[in-house]
XYZ file of C-alpha atoms in Angstrom:
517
model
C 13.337 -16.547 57.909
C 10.476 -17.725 55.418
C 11.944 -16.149 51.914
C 7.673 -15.820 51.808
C 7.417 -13.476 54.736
C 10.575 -12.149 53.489
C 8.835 -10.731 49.900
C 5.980 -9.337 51.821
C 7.976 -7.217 54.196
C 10.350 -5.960 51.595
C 10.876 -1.926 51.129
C 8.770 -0.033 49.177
C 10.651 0.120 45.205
C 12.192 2.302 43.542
C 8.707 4.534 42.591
C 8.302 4.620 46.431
C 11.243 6.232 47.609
C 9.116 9.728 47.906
C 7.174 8.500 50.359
C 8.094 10.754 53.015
C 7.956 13.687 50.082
C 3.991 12.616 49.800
C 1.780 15.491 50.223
C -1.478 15.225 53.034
C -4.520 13.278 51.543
C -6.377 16.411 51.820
C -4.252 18.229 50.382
C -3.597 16.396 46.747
C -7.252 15.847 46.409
C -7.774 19.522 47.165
C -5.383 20.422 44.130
C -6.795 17.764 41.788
C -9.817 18.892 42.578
C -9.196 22.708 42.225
C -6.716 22.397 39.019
C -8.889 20.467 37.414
C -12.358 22.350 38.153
C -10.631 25.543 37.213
C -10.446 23.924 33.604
C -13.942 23.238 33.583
C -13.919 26.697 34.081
C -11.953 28.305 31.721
C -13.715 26.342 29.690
C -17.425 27.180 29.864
C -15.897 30.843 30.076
C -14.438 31.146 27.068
C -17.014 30.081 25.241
C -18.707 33.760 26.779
C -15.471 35.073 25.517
C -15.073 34.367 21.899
C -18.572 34.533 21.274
C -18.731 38.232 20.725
C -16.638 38.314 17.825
C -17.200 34.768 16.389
C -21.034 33.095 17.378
C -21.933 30.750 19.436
C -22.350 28.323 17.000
C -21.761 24.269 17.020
C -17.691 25.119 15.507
C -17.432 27.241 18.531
C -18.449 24.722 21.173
C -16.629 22.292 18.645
C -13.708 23.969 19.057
C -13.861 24.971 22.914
C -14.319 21.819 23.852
C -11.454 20.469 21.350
C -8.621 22.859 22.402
C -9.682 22.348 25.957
C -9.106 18.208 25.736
C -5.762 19.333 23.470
C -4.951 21.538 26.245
C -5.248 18.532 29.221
C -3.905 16.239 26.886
C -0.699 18.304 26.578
C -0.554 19.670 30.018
C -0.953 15.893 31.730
C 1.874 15.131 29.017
C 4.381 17.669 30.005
C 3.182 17.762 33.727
C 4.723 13.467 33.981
C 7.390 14.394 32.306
C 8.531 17.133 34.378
C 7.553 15.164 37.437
C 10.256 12.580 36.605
C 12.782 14.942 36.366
C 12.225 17.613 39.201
C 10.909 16.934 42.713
C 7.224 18.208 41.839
C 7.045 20.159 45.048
C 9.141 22.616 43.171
C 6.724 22.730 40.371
C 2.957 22.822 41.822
C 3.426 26.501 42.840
C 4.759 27.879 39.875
C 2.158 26.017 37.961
C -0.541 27.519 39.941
C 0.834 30.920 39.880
C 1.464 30.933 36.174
C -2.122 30.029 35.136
C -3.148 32.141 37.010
C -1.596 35.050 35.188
C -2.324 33.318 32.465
C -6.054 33.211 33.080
C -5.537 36.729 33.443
C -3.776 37.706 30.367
C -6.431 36.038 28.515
C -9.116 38.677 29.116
C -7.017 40.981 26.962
C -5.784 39.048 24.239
C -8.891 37.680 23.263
C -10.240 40.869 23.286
C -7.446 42.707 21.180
C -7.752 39.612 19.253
C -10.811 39.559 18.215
C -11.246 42.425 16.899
C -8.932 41.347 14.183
C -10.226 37.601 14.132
C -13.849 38.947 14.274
C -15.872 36.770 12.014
C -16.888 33.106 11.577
C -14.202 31.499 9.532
C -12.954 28.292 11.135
C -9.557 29.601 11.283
C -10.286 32.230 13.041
C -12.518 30.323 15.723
C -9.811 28.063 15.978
C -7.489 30.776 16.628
C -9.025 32.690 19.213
C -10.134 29.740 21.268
C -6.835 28.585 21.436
C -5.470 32.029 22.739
C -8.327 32.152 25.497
C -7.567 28.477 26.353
C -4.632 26.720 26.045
C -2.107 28.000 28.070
C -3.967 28.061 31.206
C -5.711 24.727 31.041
C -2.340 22.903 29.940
C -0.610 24.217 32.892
C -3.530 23.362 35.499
C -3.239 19.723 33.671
C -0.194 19.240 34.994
C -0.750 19.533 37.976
C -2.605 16.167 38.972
C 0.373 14.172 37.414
C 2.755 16.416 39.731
C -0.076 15.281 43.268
C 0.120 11.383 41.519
C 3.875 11.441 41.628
C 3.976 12.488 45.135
C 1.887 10.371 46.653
C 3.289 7.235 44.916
C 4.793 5.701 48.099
C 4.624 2.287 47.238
C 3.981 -0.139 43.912
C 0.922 -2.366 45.966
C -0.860 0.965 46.066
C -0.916 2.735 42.715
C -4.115 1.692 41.191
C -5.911 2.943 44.279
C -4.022 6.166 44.622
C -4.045 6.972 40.924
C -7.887 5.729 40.805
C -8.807 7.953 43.415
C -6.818 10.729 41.990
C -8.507 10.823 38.820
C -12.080 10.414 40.112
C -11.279 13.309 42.252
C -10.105 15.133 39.517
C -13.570 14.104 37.669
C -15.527 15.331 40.302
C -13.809 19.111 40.175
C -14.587 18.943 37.119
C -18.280 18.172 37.063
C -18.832 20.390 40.131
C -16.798 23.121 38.513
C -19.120 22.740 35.264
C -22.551 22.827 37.182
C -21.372 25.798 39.696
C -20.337 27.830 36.377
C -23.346 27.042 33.770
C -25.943 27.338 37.069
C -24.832 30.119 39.515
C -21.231 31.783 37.890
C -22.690 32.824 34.772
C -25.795 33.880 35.572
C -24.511 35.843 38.460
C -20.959 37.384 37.008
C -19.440 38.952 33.764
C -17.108 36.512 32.011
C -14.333 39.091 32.988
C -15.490 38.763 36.701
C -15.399 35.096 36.362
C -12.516 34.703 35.107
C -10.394 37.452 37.273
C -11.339 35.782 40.083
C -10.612 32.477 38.691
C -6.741 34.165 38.038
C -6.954 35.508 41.306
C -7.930 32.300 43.182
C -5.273 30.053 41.210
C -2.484 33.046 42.455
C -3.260 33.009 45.833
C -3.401 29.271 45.806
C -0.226 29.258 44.409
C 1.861 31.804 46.880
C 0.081 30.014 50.028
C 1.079 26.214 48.690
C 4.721 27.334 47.423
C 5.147 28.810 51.132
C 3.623 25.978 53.102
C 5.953 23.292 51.397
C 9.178 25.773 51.523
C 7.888 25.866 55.157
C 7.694 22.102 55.601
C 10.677 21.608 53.868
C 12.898 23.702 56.154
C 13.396 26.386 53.488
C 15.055 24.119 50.874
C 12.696 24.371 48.158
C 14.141 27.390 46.052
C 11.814 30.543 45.995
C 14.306 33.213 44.742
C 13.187 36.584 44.514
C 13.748 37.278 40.919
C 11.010 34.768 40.217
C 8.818 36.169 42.357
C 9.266 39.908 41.494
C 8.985 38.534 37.404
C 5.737 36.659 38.424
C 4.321 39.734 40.103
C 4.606 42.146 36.947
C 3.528 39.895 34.772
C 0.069 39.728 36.985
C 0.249 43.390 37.211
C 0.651 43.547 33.492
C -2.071 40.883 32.910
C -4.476 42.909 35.156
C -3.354 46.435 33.648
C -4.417 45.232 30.386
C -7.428 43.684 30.676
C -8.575 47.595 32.362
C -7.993 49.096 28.884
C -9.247 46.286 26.454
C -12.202 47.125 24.164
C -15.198 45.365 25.674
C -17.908 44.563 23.334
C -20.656 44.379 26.264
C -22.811 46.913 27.278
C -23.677 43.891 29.878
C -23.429 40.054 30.089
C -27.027 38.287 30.319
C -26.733 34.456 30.991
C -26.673 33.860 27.042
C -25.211 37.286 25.158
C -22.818 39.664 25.185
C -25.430 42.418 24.676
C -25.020 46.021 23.722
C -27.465 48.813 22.295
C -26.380 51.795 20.214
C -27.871 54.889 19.264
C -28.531 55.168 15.416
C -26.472 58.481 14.541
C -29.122 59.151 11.226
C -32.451 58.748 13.463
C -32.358 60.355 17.043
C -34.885 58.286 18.042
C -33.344 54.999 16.419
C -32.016 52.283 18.670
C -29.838 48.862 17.377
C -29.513 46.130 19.716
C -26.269 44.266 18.986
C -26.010 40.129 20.453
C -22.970 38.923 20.377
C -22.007 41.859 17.987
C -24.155 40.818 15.855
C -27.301 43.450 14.526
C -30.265 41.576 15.762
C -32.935 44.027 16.519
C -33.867 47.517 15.744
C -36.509 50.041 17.077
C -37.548 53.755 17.070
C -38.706 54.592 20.661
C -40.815 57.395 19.140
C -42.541 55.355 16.548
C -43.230 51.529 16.935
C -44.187 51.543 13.558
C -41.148 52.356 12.098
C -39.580 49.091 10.898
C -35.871 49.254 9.573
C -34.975 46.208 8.886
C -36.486 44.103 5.501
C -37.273 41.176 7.298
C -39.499 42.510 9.806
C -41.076 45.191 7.227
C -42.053 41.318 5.394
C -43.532 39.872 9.007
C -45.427 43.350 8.978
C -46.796 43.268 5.945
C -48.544 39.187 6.927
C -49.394 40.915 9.819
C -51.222 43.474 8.303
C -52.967 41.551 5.821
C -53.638 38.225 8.375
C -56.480 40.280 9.361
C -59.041 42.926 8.493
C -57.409 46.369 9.501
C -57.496 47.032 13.139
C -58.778 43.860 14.261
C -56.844 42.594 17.654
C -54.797 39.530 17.330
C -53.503 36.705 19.625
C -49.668 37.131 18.867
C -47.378 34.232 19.957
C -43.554 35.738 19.463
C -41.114 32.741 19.652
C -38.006 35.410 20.785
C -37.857 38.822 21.672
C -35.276 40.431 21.168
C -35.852 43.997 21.078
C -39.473 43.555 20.761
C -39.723 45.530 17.748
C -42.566 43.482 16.225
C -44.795 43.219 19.261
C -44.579 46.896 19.593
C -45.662 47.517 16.283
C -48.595 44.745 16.735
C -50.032 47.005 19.334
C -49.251 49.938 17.185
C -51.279 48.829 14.457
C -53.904 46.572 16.367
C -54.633 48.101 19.578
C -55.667 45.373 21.885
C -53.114 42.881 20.296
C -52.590 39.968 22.789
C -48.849 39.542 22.246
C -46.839 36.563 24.702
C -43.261 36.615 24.164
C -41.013 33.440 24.807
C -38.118 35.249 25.285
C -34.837 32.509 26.935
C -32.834 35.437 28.164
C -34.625 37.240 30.817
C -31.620 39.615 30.927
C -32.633 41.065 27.552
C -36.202 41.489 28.509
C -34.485 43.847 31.253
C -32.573 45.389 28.602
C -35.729 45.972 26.451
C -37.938 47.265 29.526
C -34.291 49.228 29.989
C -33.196 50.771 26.985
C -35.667 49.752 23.847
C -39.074 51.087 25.680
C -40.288 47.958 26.260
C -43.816 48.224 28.310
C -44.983 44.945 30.051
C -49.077 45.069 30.625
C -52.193 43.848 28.979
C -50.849 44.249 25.380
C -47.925 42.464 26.021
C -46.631 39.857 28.480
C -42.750 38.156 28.358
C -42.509 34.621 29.415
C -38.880 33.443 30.018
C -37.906 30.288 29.213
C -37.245 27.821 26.260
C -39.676 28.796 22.653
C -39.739 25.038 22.919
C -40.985 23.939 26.127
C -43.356 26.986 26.540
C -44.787 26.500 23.706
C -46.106 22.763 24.968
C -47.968 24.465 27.550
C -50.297 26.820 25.241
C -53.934 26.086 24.438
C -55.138 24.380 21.149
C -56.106 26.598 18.602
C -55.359 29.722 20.660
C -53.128 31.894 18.219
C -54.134 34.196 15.540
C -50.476 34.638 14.622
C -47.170 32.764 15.585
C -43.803 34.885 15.133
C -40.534 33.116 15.143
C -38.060 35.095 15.636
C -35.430 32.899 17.777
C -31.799 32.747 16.961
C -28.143 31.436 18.513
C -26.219 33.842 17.031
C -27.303 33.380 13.518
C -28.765 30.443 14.003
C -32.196 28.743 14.242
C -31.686 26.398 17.387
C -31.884 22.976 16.327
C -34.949 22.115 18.635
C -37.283 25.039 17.152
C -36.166 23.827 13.668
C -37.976 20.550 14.003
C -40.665 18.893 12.473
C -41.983 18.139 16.181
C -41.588 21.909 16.541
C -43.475 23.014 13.815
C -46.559 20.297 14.450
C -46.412 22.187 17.998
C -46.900 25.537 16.006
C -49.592 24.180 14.127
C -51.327 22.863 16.971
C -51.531 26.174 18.653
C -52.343 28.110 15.890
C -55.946 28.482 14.971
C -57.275 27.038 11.548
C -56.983 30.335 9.685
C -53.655 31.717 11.234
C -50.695 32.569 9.886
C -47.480 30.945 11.346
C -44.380 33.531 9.847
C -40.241 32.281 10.985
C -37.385 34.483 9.865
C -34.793 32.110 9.062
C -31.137 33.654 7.616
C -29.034 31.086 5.216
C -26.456 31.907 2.621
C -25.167 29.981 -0.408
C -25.978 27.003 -1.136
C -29.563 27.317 0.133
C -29.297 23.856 2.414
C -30.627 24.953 5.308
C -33.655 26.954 4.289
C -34.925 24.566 1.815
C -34.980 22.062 4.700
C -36.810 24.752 6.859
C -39.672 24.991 4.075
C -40.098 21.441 3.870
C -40.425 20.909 7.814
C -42.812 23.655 8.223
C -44.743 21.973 4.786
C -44.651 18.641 6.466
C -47.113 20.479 9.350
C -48.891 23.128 7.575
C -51.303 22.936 4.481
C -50.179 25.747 2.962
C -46.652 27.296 2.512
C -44.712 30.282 0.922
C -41.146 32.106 1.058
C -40.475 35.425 1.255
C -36.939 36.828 -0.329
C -34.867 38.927 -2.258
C -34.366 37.492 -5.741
C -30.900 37.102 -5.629
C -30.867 35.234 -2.593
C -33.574 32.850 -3.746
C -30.757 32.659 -6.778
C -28.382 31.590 -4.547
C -26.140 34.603 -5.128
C -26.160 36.230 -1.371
C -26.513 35.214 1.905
C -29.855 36.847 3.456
C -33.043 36.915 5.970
C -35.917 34.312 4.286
C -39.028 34.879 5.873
C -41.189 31.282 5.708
C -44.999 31.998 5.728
C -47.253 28.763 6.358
C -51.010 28.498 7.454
C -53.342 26.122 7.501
C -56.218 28.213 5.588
C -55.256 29.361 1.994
C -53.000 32.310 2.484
C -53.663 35.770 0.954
C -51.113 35.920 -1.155
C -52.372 38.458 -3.442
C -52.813 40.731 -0.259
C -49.613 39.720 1.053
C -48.018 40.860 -2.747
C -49.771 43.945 -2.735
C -48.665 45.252 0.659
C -45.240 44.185 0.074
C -45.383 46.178 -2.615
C -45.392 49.063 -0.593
C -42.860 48.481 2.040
C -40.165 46.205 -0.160
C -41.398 46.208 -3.639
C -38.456 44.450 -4.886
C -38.955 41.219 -2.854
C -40.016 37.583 -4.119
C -42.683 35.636 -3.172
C -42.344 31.944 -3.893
C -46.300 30.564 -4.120
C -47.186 26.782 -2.899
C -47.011 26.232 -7.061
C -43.431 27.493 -7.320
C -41.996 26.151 -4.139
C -41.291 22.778 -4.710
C -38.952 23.135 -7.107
C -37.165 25.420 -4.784
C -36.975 23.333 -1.973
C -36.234 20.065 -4.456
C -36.410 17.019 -2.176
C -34.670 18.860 0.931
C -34.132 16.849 3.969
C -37.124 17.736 6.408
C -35.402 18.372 10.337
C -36.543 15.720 12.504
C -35.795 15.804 16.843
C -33.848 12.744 15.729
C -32.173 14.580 13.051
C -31.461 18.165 12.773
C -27.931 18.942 11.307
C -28.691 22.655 11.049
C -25.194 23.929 11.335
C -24.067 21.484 9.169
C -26.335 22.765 6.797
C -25.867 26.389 7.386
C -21.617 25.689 6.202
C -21.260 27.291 3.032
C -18.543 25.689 2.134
């Protein structure tokens, strides 16, 4: 016989010897597929999760997306290195089942966690991440080196099998991460996404760990121990997560939102994103404004204007509509438009904060950003930005671009007012005042005096028009509502803002900047 021929027929090696152990085609890509998707998951879920106790801020998704690699990193790891040592058909169940229960148990512990972790320090971010994302995502990552083992029949083949492998595994992913940030979130709860995540990976699990005990004439151990153990712990997992604080009055597509009576004012409502204070009104009297910064946009508002006169209100973010509602209040006939990104919260407002859609007021959902493209030249009396992630400007409406947008719309001798919140050193704000300069003629800050000192963290209110603005107006009415707040004048400014960086589309490091340390 040719010794030629002789190579080319020659048993499969060593790595091949599990080739009748291989598991169907459809089958390994359906468990790539699935294991890996379910990370993709997890993923975008916990993000939903933490963010009640510590922002959704750029460390957040920093850190998601960190522990999650960490997490596949680890899991592919360990899930190899059990493969060579066990017959993987043993271990694909188990691994199933377990993240499963693990998915489960993570409902609770990042919600009895949090409450102690609450806060935005980056060891606690780091912290609670971890706990809702680790375990589960390392044990679904080893399950596509487990399917690669297995199907390993033969040397000639492993780049295609492994290549294939993996781009299935890509694919779960990417179809996992579009299902979840188009349709999951904006139809379920986080806890309803990711219970039926657990649930799916269990039942996955039991069906696959008796199909191959099945196939494999009942060798494959399956004591009963194991089961019964597996079973409590999902009982246990599901038992908690029924009795865990939940910060949510409900789940929009972008907050964990919740609104609470204020025990001192009967009438007094606080709307809490994120657990975070973000809006308050007093269904009885829209002209009741509690909070400093919006008793500062009222007292523009009030002066933009002779008394009574309607205005064209643009409100970049809603909220809880508090300052619309006192616009129509104070001006009857007001024209306010709210861009308002969360359309759940507008049905929370119309809901629970007397919110009243009609001629006086109109809510547009959808991005501040790419609304505000679509508005008229010159059409705005007064421009309101009010828009926050958490506590934090988004990037996009904290742009120069943004601001020349603003300007555009507003007319000649309107008043463009953004709350903006920064804390020690100052970075952030003096880069807001400079953007908004680099657009608008005329520019002043409103503060307390120890914030513009740099001793406290606190709400700045930028006030920028193109006309000369009242300040002398503006001074006396604050006078009345927060007499012991600063005004920084176009003369005093400058050396308050000292050469900040002005935010660009190009470059916009606003978290960066918002770091105190």
């Amino acid at each position: 016989m040719n010794p030629a021929s002789s190579d080319v027929t020659a048993p499969p090696t060593q790595l091949g010897r599990a080739a009748g152990r291989a598991l169907p085609t459809g089958l390994a890509a359906f468990l790539v597929f699935f294991s890996s998707g379910s990370v993709l998951v997890l993923e975008t879920a916990a993000l939903r999760l933490v963010g009640p106790y510590v922002g959704v801020t750029l460390q957040v998704t920093s850190s998601v997306i960190g522990i999650a690699l960490a997490a596949i990193a680890y899991g592919a790891w360990a899930g190899g290195w059990l493969a060579d040592r066990r017959d993987p058909r043993t271990l694909l169940a188990p691994a199933l089942v377990l993240a499963g229960i693990a998915t489960a148990v993570t409902l609770p512990v990042v919600r009895y966690a949090g409450e102690v972790l609450r806060g935005g320090a980056a060891s606690a971010i780091l912290l609670l991440v971890a706990l809702a994302v680790f375990v589960p995502a390392m044990l679904l990552s080893a399950v596509t080196p487990m399917v690669v083992k297995l199907q390993l029949a033969d040397l000639r083949r492993t780049g295609q099998v492994v290549g294939r492998l993996s781009s299935i595994g890509t694919l779960g992913a990417v179809t996992a991460t579009l299902v979840t940030g188009f349709v999951l979130v904006a139809a379920l709860p986080s806890t309803g996404i990711l219970l039926g995540l657990a649930v799916s990976l269990g039942v996955t699990g039991l069906v696959l760990g008796g199909w191959l005990r099945r196939g494999a004439g009942a060798r494959l151990p399956g004591p009963a121990r194991v089961k019964a153990t597996l079973a409590v712990l999902g009982l246990v997992g599901a038992g908690l997560t029924t009795v865990a604080p939940n910060p949510c009055d409900i789940e929009t597509a972008y907050h964990c939102a919740r609104v609470e009576a204020d025990p001192g004012r009967e009438s007094g409502r606080t709307l809490l994103l994120n657990s975070a204070q973000h809006s308050y009104v007093d269904l009885a009297d829209p002209t009741h404004l509690e909070y400093a910064y919006t008793k500062w946009i009222g007292a523009v508002a009030d002066v933009a204007a002779p008394a009574g006169r309607r205005l064209d209100a643009l409100h970049l973010g809603g909220g809880g509509f508090t300052v619309p509602r006192y616009l129509t209040a104070t001006r009857p006939g007001t024209d306010n438009v709210v861009f308002e990104i969360d359309g759940g919260l507008v049905e929370l407002g119309e809901e629970k904060l007397g919110v009243r859609q009609g001629p006086d007021l109109r809510a547009v959902v959808g991005d501040a950003r790419m609304l505000a493209a679509d508005e008229p030249t010159d059409s705005r009396d007064l421009v309101v930005g009010d828009a926050f992630g958490h506590l934090v400007v988004p990037w996009h409406l904290a742009t120069r671009e943004m601001a020349a947008e603003i300007s555009r719309v507003t007319r000649p001798g309107g008043v463009y007012v953004q709350n903006v919140i920064d804390y020690p050193p100052l970075r952030f704000v003096r880069s807001q005042v400079a953007t908004v300069a680099a657009e608008f003629r005329h520019v002043a800050l409103v503060a307390p005096p120890a914030a513009l000192a740099g001793a406290e963290g606190s709400n700045f209110l930028v006030v920028a028009s193109n006309a000369a603005l009242p300040l002398a107006a503006v001074r006396a009415r604050l006078d009345q509502v927060d007499p012991t707040v600063t005004v920084l004048s176009e003369e005093t400014l400058a050396g308050f803002v000292d050469g900040a960086l002005v935010l660009t589309d190009d470059y916009a490091p606003v978290d960066q900047l918002l770091a105190t340390a």
